[in-house]
CSV table of C-alpha atoms and ligand atoms in Angstrom, one decimal:
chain,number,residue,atom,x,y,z
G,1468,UNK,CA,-25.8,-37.1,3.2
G,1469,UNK,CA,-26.5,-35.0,0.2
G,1470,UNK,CA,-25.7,-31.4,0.7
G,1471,UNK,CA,-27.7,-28.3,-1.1
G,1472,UNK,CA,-26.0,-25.8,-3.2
G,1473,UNK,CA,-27.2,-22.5,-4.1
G,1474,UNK,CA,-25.7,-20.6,-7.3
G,1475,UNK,CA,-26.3,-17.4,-7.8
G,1476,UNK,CA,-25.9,-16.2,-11.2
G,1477,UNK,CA,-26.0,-18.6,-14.4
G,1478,UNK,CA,-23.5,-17.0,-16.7
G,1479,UNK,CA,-20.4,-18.6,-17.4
G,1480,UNK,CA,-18.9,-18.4,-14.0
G,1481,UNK,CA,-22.5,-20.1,-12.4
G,1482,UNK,CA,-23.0,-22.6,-15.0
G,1483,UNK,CA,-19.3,-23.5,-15.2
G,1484,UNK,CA,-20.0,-23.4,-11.1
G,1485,UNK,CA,-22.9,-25.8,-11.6
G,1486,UNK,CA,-20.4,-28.1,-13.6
G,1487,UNK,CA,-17.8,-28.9,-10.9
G,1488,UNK,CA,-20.7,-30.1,-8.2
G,1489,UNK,CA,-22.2,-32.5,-10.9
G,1490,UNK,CA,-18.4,-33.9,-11.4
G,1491,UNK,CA,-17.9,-34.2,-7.6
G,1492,UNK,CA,-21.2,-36.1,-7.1
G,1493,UNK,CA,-23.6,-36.0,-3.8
G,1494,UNK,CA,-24.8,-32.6,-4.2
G,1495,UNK,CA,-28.2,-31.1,-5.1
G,1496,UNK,CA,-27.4,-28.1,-6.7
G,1497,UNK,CA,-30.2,-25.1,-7.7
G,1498,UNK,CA,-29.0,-21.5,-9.4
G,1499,UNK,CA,-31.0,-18.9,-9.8
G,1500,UNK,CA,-31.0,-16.1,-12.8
G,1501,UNK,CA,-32.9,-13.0,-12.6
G,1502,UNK,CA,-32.8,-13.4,-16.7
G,1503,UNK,CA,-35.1,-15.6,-18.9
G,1504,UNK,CA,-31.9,-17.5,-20.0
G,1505,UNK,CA,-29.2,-18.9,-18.9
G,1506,UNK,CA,-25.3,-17.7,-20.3
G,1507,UNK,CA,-25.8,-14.4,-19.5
G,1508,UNK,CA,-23.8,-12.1,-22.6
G,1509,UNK,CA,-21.8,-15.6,-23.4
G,1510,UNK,CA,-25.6,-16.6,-24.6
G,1511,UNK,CA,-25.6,-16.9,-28.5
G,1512,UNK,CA,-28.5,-15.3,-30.0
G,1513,UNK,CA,-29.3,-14.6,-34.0
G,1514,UNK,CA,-30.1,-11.6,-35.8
G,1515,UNK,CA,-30.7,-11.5,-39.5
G,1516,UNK,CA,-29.4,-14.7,-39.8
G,1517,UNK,CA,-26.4,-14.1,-37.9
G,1518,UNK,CA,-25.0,-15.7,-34.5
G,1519,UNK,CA,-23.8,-13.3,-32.2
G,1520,UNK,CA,-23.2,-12.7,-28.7
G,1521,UNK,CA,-23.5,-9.6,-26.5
G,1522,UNK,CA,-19.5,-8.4,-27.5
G,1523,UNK,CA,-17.2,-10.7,-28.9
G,1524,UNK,CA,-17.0,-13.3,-25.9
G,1525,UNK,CA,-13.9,-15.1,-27.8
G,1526,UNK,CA,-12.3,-17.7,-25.3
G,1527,UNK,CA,-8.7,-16.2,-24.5
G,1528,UNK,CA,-6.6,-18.2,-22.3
G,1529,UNK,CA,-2.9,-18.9,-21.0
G,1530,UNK,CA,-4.0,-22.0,-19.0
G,1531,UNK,CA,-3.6,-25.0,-20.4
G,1532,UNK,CA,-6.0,-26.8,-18.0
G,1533,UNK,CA,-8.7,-24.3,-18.5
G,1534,UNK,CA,-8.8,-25.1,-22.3
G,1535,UNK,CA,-8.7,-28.4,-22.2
G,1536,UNK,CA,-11.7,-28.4,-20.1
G,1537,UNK,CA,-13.9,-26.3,-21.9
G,1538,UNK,CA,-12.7,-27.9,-25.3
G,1539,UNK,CA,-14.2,-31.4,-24.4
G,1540,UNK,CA,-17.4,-30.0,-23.7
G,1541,UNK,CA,-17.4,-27.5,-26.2
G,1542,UNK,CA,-15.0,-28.1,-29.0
G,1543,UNK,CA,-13.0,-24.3,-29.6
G,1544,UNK,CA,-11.8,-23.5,-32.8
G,1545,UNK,CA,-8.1,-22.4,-32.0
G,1546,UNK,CA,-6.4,-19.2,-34.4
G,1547,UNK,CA,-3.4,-17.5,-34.8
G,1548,UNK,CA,-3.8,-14.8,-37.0
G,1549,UNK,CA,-5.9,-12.1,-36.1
G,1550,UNK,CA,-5.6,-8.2,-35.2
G,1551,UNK,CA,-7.5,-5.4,-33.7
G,1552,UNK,CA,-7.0,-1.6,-34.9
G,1553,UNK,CA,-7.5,1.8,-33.1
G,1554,UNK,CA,-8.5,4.6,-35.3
G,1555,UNK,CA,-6.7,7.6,-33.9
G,1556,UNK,CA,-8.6,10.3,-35.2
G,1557,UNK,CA,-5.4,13.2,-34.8
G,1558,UNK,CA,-3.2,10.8,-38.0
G,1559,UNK,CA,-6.8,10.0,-40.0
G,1560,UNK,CA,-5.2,5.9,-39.4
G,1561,UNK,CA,-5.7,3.0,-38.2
G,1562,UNK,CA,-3.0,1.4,-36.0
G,1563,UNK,CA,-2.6,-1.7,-34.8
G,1564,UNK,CA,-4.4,-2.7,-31.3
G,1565,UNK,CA,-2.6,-2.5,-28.5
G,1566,UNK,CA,0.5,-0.1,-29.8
G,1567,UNK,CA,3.0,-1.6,-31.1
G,1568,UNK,CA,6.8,-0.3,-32.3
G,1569,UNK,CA,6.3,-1.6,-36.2
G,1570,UNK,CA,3.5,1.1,-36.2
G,1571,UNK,CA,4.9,3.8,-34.0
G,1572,UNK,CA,8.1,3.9,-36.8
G,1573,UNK,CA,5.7,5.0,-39.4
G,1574,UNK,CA,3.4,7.6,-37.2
G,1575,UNK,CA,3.6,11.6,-38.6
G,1576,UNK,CA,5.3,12.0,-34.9
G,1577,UNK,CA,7.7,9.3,-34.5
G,1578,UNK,CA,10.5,11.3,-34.0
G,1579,UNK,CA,8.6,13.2,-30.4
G,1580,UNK,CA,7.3,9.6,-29.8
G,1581,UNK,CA,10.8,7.4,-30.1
G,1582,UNK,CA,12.2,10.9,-27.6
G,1583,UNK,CA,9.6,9.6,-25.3
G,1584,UNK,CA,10.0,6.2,-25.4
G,1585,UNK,CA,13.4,6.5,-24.6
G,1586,UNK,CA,13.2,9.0,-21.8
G,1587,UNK,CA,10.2,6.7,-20.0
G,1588,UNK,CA,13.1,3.8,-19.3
G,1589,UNK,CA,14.2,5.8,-16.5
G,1590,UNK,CA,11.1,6.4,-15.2
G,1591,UNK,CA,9.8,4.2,-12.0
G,1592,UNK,CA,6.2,3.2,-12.7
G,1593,UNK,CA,5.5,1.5,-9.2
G,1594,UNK,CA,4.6,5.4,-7.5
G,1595,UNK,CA,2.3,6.0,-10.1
G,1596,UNK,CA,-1.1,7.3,-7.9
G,1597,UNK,CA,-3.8,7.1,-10.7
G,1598,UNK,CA,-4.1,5.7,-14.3
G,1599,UNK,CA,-3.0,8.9,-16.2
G,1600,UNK,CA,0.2,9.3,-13.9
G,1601,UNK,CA,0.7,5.7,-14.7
G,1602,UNK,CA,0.8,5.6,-18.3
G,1603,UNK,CA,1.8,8.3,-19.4
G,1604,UNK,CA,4.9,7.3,-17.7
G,1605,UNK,CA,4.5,3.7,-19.4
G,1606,UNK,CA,4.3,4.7,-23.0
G,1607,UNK,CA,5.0,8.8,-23.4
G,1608,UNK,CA,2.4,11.5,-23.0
G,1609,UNK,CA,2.2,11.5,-26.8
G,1610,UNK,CA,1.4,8.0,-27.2
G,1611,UNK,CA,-0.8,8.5,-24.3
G,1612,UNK,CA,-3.0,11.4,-25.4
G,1613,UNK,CA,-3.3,9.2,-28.7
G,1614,UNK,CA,-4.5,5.9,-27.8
G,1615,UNK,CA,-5.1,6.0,-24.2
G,1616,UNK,CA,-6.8,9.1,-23.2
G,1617,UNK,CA,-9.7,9.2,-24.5
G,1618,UNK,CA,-10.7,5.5,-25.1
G,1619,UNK,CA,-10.1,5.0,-21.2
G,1620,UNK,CA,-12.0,7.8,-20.5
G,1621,UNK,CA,-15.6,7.3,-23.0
G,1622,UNK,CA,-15.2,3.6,-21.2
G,1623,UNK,CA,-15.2,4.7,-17.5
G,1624,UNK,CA,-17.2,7.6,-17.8
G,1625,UNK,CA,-14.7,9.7,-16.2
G,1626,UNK,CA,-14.1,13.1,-17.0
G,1627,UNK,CA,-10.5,12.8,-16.0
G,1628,UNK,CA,-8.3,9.3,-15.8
G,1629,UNK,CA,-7.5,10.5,-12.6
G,1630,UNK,CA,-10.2,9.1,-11.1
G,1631,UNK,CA,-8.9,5.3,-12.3
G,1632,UNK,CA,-6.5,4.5,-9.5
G,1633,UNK,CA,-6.0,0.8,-10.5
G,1634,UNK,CA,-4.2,0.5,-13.3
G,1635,UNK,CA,-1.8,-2.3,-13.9
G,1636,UNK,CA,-3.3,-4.6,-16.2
G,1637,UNK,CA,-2.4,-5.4,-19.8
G,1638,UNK,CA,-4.0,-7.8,-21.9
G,1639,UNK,CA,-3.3,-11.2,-21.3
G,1640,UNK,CA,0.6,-10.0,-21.3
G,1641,UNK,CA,1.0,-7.2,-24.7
G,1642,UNK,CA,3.3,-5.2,-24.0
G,1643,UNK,CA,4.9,-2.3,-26.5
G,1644,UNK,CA,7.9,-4.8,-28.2
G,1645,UNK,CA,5.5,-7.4,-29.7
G,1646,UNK,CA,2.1,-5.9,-29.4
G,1647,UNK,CA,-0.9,-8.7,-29.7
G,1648,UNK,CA,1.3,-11.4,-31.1
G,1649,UNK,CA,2.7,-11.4,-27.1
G,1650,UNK,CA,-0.3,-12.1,-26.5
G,1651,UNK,CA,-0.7,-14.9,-29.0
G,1652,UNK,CA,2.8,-16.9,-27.8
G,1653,UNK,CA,1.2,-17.0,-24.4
G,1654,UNK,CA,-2.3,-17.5,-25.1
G,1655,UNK,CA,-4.8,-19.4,-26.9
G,1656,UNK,CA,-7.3,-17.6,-28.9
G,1657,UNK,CA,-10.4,-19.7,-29.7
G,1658,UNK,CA,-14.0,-19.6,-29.8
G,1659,UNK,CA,-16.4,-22.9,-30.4
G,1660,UNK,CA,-17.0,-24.4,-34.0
G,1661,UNK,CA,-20.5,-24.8,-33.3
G,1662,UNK,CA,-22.6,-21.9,-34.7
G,1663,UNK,CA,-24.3,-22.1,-31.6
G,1664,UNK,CA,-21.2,-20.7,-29.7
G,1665,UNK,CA,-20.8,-21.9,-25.8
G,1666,UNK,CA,-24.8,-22.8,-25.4
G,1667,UNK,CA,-24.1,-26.1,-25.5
G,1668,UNK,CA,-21.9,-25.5,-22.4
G,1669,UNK,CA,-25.3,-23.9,-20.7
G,1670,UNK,CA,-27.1,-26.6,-21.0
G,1671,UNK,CA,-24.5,-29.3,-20.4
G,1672,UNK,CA,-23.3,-27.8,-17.2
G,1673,UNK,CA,-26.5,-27.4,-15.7
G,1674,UNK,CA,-27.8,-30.5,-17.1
G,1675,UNK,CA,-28.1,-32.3,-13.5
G,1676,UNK,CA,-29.2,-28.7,-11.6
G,1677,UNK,CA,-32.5,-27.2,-10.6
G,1678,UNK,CA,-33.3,-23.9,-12.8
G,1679,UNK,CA,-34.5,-21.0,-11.5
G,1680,UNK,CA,-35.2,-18.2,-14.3
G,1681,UNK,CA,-36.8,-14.8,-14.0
G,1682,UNK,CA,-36.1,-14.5,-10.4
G,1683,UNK,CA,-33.9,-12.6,-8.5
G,1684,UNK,CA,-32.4,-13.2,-5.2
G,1685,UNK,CA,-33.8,-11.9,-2.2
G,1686,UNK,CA,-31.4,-12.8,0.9
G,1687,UNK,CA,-33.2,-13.4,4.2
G,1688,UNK,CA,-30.2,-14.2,6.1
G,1689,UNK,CA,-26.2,-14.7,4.7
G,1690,UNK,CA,-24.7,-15.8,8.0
G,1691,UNK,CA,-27.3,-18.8,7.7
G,1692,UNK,CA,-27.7,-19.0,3.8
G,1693,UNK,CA,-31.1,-18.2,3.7
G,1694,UNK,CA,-33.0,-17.4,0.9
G,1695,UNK,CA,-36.7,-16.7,0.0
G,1696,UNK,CA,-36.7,-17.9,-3.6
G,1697,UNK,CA,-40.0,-17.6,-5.5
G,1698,UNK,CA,-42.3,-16.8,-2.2
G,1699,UNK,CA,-40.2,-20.2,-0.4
G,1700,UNK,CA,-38.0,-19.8,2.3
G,1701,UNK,CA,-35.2,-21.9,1.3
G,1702,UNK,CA,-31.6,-22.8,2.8
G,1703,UNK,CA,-28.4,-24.3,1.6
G,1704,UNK,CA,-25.1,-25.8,3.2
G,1705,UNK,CA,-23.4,-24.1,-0.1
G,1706,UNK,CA,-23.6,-21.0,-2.3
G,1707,UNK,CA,-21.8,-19.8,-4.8
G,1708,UNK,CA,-21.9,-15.9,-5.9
G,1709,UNK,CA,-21.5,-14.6,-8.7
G,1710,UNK,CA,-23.3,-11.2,-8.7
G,1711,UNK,CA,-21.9,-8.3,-7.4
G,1712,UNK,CA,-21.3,-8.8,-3.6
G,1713,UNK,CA,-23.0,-5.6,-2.3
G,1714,UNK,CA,-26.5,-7.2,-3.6
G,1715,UNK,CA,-25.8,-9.9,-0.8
G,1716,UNK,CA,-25.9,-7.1,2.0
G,1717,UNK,CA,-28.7,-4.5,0.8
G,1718,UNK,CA,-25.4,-2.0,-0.1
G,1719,UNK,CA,-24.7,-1.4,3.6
G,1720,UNK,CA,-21.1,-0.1,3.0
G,1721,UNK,CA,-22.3,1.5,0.3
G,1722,UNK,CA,-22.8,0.5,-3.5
G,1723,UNK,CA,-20.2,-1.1,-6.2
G,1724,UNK,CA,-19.8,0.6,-9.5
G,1725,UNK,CA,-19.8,-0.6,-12.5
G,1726,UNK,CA,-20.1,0.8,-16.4
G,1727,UNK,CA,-22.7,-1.1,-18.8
G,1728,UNK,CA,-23.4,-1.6,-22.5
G,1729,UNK,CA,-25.6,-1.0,-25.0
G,1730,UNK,CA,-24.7,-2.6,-28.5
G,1731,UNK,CA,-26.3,-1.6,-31.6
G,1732,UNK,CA,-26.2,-4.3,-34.3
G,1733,UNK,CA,-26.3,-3.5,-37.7
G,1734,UNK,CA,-26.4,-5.9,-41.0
G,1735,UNK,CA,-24.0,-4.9,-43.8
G,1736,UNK,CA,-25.0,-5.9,-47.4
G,1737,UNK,CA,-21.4,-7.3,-48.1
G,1738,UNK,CA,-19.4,-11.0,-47.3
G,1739,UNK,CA,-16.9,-9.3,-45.3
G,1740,UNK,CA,-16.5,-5.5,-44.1
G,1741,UNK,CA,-13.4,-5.3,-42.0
G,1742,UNK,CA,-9.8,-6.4,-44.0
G,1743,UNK,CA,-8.9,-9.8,-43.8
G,1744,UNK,CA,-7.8,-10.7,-40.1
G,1745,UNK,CA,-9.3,-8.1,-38.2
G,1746,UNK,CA,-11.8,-9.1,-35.8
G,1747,UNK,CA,-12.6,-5.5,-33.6
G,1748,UNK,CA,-12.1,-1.9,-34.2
G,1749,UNK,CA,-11.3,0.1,-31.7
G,1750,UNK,CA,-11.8,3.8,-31.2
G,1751,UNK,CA,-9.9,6.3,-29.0
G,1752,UNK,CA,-11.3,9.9,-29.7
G,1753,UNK,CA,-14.7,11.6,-28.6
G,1754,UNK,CA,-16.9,8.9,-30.8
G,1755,UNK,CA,-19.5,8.0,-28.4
G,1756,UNK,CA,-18.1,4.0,-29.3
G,1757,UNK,CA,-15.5,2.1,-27.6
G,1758,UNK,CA,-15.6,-1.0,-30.3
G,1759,UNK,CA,-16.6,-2.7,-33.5
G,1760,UNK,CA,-16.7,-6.3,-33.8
G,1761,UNK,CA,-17.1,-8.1,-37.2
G,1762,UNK,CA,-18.8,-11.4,-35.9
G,1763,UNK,CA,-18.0,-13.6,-38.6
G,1764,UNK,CA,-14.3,-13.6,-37.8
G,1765,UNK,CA,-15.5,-15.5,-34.5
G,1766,UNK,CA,-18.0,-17.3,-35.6
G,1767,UNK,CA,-17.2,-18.1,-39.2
G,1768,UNK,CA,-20.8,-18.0,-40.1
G,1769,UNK,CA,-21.0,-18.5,-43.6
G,1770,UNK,CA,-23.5,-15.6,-45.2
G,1771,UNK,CA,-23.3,-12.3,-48.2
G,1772,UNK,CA,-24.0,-10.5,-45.6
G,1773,UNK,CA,-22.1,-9.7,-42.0
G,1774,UNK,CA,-23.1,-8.7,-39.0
G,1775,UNK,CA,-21.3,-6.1,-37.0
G,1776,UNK,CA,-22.1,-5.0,-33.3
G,1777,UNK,CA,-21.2,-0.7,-32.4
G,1778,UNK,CA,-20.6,-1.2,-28.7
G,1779,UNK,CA,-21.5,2.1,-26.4
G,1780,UNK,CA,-20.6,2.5,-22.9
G,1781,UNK,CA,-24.0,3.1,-20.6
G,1782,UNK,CA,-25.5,2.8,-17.3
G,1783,UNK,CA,-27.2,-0.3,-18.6
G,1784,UNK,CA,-25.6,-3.2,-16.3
G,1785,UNK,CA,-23.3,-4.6,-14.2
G,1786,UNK,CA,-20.7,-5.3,-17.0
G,1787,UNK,CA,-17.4,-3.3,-16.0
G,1788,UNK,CA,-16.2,-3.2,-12.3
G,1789,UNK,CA,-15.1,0.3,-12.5
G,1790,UNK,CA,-11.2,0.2,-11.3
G,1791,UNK,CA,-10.5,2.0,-8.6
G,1792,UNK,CA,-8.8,0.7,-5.1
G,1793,UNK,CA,-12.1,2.0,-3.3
G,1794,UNK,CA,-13.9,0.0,-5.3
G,1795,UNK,CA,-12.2,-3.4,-5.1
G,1796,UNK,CA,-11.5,-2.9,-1.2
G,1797,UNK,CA,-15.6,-2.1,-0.8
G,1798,UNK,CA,-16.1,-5.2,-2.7
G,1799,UNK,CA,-13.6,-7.2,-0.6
G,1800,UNK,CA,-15.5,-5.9,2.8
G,1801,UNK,CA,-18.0,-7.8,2.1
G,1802,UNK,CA,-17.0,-10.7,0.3
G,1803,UNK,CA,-15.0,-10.7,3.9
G,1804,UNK,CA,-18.5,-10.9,5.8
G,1805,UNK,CA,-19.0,-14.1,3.8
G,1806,UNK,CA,-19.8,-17.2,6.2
G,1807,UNK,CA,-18.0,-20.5,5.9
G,1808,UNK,CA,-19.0,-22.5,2.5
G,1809,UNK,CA,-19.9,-19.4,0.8
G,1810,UNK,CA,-18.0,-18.5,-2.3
G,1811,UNK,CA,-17.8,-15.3,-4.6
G,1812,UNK,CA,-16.4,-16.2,-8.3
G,1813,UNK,CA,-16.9,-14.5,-11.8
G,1814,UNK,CA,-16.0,-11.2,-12.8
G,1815,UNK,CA,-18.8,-9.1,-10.6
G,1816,UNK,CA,-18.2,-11.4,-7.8
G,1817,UNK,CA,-14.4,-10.7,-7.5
G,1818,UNK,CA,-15.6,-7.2,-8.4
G,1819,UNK,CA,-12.3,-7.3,-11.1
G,1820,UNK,CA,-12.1,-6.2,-14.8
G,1821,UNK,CA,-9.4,-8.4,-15.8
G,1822,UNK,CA,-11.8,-11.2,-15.1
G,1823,UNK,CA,-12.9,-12.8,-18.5
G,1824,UNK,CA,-14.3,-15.4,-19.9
G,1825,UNK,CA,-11.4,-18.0,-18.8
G,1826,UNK,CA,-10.9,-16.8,-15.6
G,1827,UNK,CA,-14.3,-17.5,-14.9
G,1828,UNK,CA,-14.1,-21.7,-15.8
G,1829,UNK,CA,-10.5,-21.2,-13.9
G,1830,UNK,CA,-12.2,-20.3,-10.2
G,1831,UNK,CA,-14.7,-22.8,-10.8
G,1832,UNK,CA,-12.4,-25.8,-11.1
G,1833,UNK,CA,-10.2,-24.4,-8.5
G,1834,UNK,CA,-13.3,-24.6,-6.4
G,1835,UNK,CA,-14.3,-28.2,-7.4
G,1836,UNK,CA,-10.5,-28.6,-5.6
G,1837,UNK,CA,-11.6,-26.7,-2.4
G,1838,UNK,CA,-14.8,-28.3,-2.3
G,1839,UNK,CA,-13.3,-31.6,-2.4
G,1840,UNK,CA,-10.9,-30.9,-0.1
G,1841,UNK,CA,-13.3,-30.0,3.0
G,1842,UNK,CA,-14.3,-26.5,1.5
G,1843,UNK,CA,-13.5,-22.8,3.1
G,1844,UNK,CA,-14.8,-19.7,2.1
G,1845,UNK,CA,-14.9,-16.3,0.1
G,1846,UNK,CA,-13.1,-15.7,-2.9
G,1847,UNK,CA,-12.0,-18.1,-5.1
G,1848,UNK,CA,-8.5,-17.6,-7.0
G,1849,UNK,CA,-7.3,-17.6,-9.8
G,1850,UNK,CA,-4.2,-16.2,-11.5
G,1851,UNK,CA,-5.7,-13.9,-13.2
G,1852,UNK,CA,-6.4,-12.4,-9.3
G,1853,UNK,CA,-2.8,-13.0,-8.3
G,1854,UNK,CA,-1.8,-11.0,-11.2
G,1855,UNK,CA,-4.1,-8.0,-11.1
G,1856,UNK,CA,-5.7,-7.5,-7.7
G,1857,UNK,CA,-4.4,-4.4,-6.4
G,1858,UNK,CA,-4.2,-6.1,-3.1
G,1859,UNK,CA,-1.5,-8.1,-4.6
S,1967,FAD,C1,-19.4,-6.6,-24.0
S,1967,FAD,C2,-18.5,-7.6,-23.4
S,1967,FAD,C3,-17.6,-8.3,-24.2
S,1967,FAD,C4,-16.7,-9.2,-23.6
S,1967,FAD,N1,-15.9,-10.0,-24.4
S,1967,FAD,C5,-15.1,-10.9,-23.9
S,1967,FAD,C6,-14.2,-11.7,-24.7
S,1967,FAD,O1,-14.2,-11.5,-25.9
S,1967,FAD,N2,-13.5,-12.6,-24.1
S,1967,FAD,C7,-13.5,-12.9,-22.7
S,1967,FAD,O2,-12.8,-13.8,-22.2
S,1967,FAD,N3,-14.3,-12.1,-21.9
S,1967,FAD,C8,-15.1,-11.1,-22.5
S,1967,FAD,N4,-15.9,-10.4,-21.7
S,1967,FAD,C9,-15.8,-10.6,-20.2
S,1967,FAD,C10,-16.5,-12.0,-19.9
S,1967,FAD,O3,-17.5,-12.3,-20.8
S,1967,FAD,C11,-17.1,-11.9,-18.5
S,1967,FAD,O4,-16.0,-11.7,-17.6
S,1967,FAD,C12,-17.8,-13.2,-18.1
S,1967,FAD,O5,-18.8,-13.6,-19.0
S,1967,FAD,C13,-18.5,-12.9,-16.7
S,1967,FAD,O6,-19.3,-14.1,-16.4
S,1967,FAD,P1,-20.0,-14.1,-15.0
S,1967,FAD,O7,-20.7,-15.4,-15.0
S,1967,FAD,O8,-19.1,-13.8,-13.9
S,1967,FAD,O9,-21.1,-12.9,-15.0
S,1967,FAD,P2,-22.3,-12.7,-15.9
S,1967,FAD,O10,-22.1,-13.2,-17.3
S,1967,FAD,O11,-22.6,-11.2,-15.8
S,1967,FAD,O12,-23.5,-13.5,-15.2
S,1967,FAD,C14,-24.1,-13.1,-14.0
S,1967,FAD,C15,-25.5,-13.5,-14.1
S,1967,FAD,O13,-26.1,-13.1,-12.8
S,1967,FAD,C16,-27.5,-12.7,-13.1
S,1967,FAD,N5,-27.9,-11.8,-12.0
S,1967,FAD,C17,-27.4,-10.5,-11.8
S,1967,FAD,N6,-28.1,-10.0,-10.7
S,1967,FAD,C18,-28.9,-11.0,-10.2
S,1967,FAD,C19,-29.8,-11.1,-9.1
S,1967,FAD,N7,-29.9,-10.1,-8.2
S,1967,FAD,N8,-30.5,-12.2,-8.9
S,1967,FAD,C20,-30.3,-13.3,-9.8
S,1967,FAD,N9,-29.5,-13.3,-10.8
S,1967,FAD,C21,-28.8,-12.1,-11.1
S,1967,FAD,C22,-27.4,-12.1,-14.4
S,1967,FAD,O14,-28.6,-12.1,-15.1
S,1967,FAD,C23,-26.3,-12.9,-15.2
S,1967,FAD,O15,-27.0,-14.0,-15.9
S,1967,FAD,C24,-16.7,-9.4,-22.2
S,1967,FAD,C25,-17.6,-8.7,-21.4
S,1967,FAD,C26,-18.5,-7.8,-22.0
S,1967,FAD,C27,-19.4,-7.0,-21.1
């Protein structure tokens, strides 16, 4: 018998959810967006002539599976070369993003810094309490009131980094010796030839699926998976989450956190305005922005002009899981009251930051495996998970 599935959510995590019924077959699956689009901030848009998404959305990824995947329905353009700066405001420089030793040799207080560095070997990082504590042990309090301070603080909204009490992620494994290119002999950097960036991959994924747009979800009962979707009382033998689990149960433990965006974009009346290779600026002082992306290094839109988007933190959305172990273990209470066949993926679902773009297509396909293999329930892995949940 065919069996219902409810998504909730139709960003990349939904859609890419969507994908893996349509591949197992015998399902009739619906999802549901409270936007007029689906892709969510994956969604490529135009302005002034320019593709663009809502931040840089480049498809990062150390699994090999996960790739492979996504590059036969959208074909990724794969690079090597490319680098993000941090202006430090205290030198009046750029350095390279994340910090790296080749740079640290030439700062004004490399000498105080290298003392630091050395000192911090000894040091055991696993009693850190909170984020400050944590790396300023990592990398030296000079390094730290440098590059770390401030950025992390203008991103969370905090007044002190204190507050952050999870703090053990890196970038897709940089770490201080090799800087990005770590990351680049473990991952693949891409992003899709086609102008139109992953849409295709919204439309192809959902292809065989019922589309609900402009409508958000309003639960009648989880243990039973009932919905009331558009004035209809409707029920399913599957759903998938992707939204932010305390939306399922009306915040009765109380609400999740998050930090938004707002992104201004702004035209530029030259081919290229960031040096050769640089994709992102990043800025760790009192500037009110986090970022500066250069969208033609992604999308390799050919134009005299070039678009670049000023990213701002804000209350507007659900973009950043604010980390703190609170937080995550709130978010795991109820993903816990989940019933049977009920599934939380994506990066508000797991309630993680270090859930991107890749991590997203990964839980997907491992649930196309727990689906096909009787199903269960709650949150699906992924390594990304294994690696950065404070729980493990
Ligand atoms: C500015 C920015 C830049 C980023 N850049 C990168 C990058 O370069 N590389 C990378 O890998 N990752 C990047 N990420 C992270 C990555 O894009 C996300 O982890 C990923 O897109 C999350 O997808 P998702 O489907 O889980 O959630 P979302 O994309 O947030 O989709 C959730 C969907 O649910 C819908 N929804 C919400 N509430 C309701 C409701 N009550 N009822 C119905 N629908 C609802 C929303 O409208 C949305 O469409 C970036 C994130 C941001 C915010």
């Amino acid at each position: 018998m065919t069996k219902t599935v409810l998504i909730i959510g139709a960003g990349i995590a939904g859609c890419a959810a969507s994908h893996q019924f349509s591949r197992l077959g015998g399902f009739k699956t619906t999802i549901i967006d409270s936007a007029p689009v689906i892709g969510a901030g994956v969604r490529t848009d135009w302005y002034g002539g320019h593709p663009f998404t809502f931040g840089p959305r480049y498809f990062l990824t150390q699994n090999q599976k996960v790739f492979d995947y996504f590059n036969q329905i959208v074909p990724l353009r794969v690079w090597d070369e490319h680098e993000y700066l941090t202006y430090v405001e205290k030198d009046q420089r750029f350095y390279t993003y994340p910090i790296h030793m080749g740079d640290i040799r030439h700062m004004p207080d490399a000498d105080k810094i290298l003392i630091e560095l050395d000192k911090r070997i000894n040091k055991n990082l696993s009693d850190a309490s909170n984020f400050e504590e944590y790396w300023s042990k990592a990398v030296g309090q000079t390094l730290y009131d440098k590059f770390i301070d401030g950025y992390n603080k203008k991103m969370w909204q905090v007044d002190s980094n204190k507050e952050i009490d999870f703090y053990s992620w890196s970038p897709k494994g940089v770490d201080l010796e090799t800087g990005m290119r770590g990351a680049w002999n473990s991952a693949i950097c891409a992003y899709p030839y086609a102008y139109n960036g992953y849409n295709n991959f919204f439309d192809i994924s959902t292809s065989e699926c019922e589309i609900i747009l402009n409508t958000s979800l309003e639960v009648i009962n989880i243990e039973k998976k009932k919905f009331k979707i558009q004035n209809l009382e409707r029920q399913f033998d599957i759903v998938v989450n992707t939204i932010s689990p305390d939306l399922l149960f009306n915040q009765d433990e109380g609400a999740l956190n998050y930090i938004g965006r707002d992104i201004e974009k702004i035209i530029f009346p030259s081919e290229y305005v960031l040096p050769k290779n640089v994709f992102f600026l990043y800025y760790s002082g009192k500037e009110s922005y986090t970022r500066i992306v250069e969208y033609k290094k992604l999308t390799k839109h050919k134009s005299n002009t070039s678009l670049l988007g000023i990213e701002y933190p804000s209350k507007n959305g659900r973009h950043y899981p604010v980390p703190t172990k609170k937080g995550y273990n709130l978010a795991g209470n109820y993903i816990e009251r989940l019933p049977d066949n009920f599934y939380s993926i994506g990066r508000a679902g797991s309630y993680l930051y270090a859930i991107d773009m890749d991590d997203c297509v990964e839980q997907a396909l491992n649930l196309y495996d727990i689906v096909k293999s009787g199903g269960s329930k709650g949150m699906v892995e992924c390594n990304a998970i294994k690696k950065f949940s404070p729980k493990n």
